[in-house]
Short mmCIF file of C-alpha atoms in Angstrom, two decimals:
data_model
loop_
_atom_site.label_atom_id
_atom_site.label_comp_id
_atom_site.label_asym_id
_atom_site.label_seq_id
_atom_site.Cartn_x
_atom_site.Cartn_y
_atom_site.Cartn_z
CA UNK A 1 5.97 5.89 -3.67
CA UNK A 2 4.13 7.63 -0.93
CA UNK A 3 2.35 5.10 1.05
CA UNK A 4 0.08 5.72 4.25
CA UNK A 5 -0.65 3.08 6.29
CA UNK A 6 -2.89 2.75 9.27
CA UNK A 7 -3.47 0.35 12.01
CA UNK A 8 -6.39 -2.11 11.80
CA UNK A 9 -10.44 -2.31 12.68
CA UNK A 10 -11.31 -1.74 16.75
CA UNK A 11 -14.16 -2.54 18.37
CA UNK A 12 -14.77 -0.50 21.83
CA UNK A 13 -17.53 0.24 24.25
CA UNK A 14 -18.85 3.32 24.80
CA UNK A 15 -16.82 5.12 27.17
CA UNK A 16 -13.19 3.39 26.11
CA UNK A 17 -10.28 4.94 24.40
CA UNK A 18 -8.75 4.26 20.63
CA UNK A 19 -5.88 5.19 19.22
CA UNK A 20 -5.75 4.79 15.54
CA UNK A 21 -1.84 5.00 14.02
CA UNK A 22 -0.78 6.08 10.20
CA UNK A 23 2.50 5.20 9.25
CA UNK A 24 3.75 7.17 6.31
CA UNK A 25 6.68 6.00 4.20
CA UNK A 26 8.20 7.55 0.63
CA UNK A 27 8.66 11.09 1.31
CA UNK A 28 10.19 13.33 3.93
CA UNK A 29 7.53 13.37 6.85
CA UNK A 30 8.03 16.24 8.36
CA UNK A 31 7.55 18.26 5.55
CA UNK A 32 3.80 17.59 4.83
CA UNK A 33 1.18 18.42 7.09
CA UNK A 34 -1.26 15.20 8.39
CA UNK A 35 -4.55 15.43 8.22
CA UNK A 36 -7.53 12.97 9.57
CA UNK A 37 -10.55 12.91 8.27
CA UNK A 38 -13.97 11.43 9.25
CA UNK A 39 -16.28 9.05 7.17
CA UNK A 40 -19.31 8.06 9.36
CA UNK A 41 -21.61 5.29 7.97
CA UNK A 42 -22.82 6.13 4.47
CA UNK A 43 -22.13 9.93 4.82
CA UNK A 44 -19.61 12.23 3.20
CA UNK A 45 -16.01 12.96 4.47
CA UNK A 46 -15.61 15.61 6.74
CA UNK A 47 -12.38 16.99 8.14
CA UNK A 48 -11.63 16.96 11.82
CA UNK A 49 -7.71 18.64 11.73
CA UNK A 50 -4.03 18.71 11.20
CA UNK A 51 -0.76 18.22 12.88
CA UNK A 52 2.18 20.23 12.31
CA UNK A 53 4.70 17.10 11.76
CA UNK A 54 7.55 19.83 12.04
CA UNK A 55 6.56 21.26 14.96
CA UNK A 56 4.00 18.65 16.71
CA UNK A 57 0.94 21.64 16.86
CA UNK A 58 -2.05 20.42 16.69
CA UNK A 59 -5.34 22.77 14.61
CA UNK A 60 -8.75 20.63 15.23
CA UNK A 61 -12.32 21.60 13.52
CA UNK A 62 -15.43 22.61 15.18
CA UNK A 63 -16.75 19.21 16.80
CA UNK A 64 -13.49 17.86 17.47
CA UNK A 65 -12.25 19.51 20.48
CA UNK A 66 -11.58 17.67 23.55
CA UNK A 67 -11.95 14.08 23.07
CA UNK A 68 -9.63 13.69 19.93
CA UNK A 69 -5.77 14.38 20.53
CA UNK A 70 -3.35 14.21 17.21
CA UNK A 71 0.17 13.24 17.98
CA UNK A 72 3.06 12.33 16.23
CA UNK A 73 5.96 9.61 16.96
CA UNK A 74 8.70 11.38 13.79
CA UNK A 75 11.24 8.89 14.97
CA UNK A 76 8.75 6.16 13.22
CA UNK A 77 7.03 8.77 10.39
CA UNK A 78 3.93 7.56 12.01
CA UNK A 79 1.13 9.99 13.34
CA UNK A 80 -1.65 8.98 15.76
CA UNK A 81 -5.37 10.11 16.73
CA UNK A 82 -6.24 9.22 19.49
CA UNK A 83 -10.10 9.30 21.31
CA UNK A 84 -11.11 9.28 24.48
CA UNK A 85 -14.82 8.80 26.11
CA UNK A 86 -15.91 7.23 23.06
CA UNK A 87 -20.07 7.37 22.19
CA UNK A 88 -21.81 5.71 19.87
CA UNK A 89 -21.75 8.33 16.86
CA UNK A 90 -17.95 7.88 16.78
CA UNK A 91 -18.36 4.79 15.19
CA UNK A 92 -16.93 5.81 11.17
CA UNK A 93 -14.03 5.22 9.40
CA UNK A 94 -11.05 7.36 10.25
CA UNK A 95 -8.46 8.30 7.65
CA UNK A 96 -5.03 9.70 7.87
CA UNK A 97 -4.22 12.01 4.52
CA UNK A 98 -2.42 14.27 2.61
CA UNK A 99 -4.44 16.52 1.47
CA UNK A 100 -3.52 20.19 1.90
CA UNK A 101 -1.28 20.63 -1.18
CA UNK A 102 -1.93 18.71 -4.19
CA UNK A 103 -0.77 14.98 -3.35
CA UNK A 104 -4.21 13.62 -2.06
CA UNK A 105 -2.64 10.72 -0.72
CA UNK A 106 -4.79 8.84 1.84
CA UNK A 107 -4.50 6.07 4.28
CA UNK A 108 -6.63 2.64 3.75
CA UNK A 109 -8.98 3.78 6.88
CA UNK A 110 -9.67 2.55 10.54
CA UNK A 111 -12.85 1.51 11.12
CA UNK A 112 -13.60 2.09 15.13
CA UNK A 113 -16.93 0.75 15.64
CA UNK A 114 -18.17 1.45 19.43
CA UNK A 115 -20.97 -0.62 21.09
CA UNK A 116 -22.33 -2.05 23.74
CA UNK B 1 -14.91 29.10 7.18
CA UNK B 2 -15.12 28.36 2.94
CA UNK B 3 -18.19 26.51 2.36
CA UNK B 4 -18.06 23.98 -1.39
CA UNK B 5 -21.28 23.23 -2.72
CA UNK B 6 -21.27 20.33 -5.01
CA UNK B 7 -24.79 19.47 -7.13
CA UNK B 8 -25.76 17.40 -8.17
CA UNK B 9 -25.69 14.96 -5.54
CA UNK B 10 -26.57 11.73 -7.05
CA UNK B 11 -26.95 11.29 -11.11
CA UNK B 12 -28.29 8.21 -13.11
CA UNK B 13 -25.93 8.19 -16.64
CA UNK B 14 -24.99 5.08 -18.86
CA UNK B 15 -21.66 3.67 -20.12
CA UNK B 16 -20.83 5.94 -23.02
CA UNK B 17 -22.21 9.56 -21.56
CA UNK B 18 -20.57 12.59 -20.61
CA UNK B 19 -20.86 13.33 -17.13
CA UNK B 20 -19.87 16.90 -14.92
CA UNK B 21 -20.64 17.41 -11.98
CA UNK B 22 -20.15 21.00 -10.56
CA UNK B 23 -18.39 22.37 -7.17
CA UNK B 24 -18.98 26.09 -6.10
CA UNK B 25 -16.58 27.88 -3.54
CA UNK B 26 -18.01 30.33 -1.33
CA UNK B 27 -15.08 32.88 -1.87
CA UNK B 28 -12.12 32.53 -3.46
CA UNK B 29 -9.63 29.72 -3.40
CA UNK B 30 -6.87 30.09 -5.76
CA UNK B 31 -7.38 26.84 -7.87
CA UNK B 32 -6.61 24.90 -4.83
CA UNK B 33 -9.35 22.08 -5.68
CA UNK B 34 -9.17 18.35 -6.08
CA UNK B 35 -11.23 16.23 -6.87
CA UNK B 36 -11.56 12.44 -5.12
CA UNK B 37 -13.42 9.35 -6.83
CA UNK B 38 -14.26 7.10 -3.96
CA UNK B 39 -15.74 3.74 -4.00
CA UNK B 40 -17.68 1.72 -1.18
CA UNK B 41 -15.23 0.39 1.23
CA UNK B 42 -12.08 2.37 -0.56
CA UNK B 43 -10.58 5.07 0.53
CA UNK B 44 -10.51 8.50 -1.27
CA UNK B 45 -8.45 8.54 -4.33
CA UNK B 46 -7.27 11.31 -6.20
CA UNK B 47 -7.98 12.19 -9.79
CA UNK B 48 -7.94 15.91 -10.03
CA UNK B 49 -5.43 18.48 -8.25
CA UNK B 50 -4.84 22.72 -8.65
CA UNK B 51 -8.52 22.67 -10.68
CA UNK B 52 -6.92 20.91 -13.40
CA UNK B 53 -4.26 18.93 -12.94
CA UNK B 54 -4.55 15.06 -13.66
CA UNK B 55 -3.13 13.06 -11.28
CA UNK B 56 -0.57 10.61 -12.72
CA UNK B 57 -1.85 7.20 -13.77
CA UNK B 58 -5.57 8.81 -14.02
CA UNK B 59 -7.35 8.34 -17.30
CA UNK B 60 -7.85 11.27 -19.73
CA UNK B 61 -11.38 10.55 -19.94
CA UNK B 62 -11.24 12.78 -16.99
CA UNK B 63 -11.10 16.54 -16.73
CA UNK B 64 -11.25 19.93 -14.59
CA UNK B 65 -12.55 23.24 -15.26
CA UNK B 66 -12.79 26.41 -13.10
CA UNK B 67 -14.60 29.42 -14.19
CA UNK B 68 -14.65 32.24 -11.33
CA UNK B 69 -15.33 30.29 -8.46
CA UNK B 70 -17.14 27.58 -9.97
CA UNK B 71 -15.72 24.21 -10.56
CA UNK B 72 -16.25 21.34 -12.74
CA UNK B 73 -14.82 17.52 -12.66
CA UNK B 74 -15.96 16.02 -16.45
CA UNK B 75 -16.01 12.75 -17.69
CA UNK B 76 -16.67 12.69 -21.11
CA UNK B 77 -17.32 9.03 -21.32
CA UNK B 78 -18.43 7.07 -18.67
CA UNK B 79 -17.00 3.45 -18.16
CA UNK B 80 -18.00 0.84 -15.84
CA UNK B 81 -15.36 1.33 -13.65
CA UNK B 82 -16.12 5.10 -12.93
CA UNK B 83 -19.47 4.31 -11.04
CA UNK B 84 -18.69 5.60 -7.65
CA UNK B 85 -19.03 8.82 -5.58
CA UNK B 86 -16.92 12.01 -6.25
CA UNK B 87 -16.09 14.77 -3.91
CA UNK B 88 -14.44 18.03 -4.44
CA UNK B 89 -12.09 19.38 -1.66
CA UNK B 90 -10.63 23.06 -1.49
CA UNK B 91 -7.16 23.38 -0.01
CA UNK B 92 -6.66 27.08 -0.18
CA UNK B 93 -7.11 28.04 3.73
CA UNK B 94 -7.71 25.95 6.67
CA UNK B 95 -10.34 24.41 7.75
CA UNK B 96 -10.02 22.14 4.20
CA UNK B 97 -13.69 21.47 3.45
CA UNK B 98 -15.30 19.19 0.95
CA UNK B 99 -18.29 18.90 -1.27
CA UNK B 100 -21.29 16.88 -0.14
CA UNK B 101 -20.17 14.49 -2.74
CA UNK B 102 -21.96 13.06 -5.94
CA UNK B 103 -23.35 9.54 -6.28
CA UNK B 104 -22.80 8.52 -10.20
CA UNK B 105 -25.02 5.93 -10.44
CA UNK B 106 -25.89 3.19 -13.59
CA UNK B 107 -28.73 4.31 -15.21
#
C-alpha cells in the first residue's frame, strides 16, 4: 500500500537550516507529483508547492519563495524540503502528500519547532 | 488563484445527528474535491475524492454532493469517532487550496 514516511521532530534556532525527508514506498514515484504542505500551531493546512518527481522542477506558493528548496533523491523514492534562515513562525508541522489527483495520501508530519 | 470557502467553521452536534458541512469554489473545478477528516496530532486523512467518491475502507455514513460549484461532505449519523476537523481541498489547477476547515465538535 502507498506509504509516506517522513523523518522525525527537529528542534533549531532561529537562523539554522532543516531538512525534512519523505520517503514514499508502494507505487511508482515518479509518476505522482509531491506536494508539502504547512500546518502551523492550531491553524488550517495551507499548501506551500510541488515537485515534478519526473523531471525534478520545482512550483512553490506565494510565501514560500526563497528560503524553502524541494528536492528529490528518485534513486531512494524519497523527496526533501529543505529551509534555510529559519524564524520563529516556521515552527508547524510539515507534511509530504499526495494530493493532486485523488489518492490523498499523506505523510505522518515533521514537526520543526525553532527557538531560542 | 481558486479560492474554497468552507462554513461553517466549527459546529456543536450529538452522536446520532446528521451533519454537512458545505465547501464553495470560486470558479469552476471539475469535481476535483476531497475531502480530509483530521484529528489533533494526525495527519490528514482522506474520506472523500472526485466530489463523491468514498475512499476505500471509509464508512458509508459518509457522503459527497456537488451542486454547481457548491460542495457538500454529509454525515448522516454522527459517531464518536467522527469528532474532528474536516477540510475540503480542490485539485483542479495549481495552486491546490483548501477550506478553512470545520471543527465538529460534541455538543
Amino acid at each position: 500500500q502507498v506509504q509516506l514516511v517522513q523523518s522525525g521532530s527537529e528542534l533549531k534556532k532561529p537562523g539554522a537550516s532543516v531538512k525534512v525527508s519523505c520517503k514514499a514506498s508502494g507505487y511508482t514515484f515518479n509518476s505522482y507529483a509531491m506536494n508539502w504542505v504547512r500546518q502551523a500551531p492550531g491553524q488550517g493546512l495551507e499548501w506551500m508547492g510541488w515537485i515534478n518527481t519526473k523531471t525534478g522542477k520545482s512550483t512553490y506558493a506565494q510565501g514560500f519563495t526563497g528560503r524553502f528548496v524541494f528536492s528529490l533523491d528518485t534513486s531512494v523514492n524519497t523527496a526533501f524540503l529543505q529551509i534555510s534562515s529559519l524564524k520563529t513562525e516556521d515552527t508547524a508541522v510539515y507534511y509530504c502528500a499526495r494530493i493532486s489527483d485523488a489518492s490523498g495520501h499523506w505523510g505522518q508530519g515533521t514537526l520543526v519547532t525553532v527557538s531560542s | 488563484d481558486i479560492q474554497m470557502t468552507q462554513s461553517p467553521s466549527s459546529l456543536s452536534a450529538s452522536v446520532g445527528d446528521r451533519v454537512t458541512i458545505t465547501c464553495r469554489a470560486s470558479q469552476g473545478i471539475n469535481n476535483y474535491l476531497s475531502w480530509f477528516q483530521q484529528k489533533p496530532g494526525q495527519a490528514p486523512k482522506s474520506l472523500i475524492y472526485a466530489a463523491f467518491s468514498l475512499q476505500r475502507g471509509v464508512p458509508s455514513r459518509f457522503s459527497g454532493g456537488v451542486s454547481g460549484t457548491d460542495f457538500t461532505l454529509t454525515i448522516s449519523s454522527l459517531q464518536p469517532e467522527d469528532f474532528a476537523t474536516y477540510y475540503c481541498q480542490q485539485y483542479n489547477t495549481y495552486p491546490l487550496t483548501f477550506g478553512g476547515g470545520t471543527k465538529v465538535e460534541i455538543k
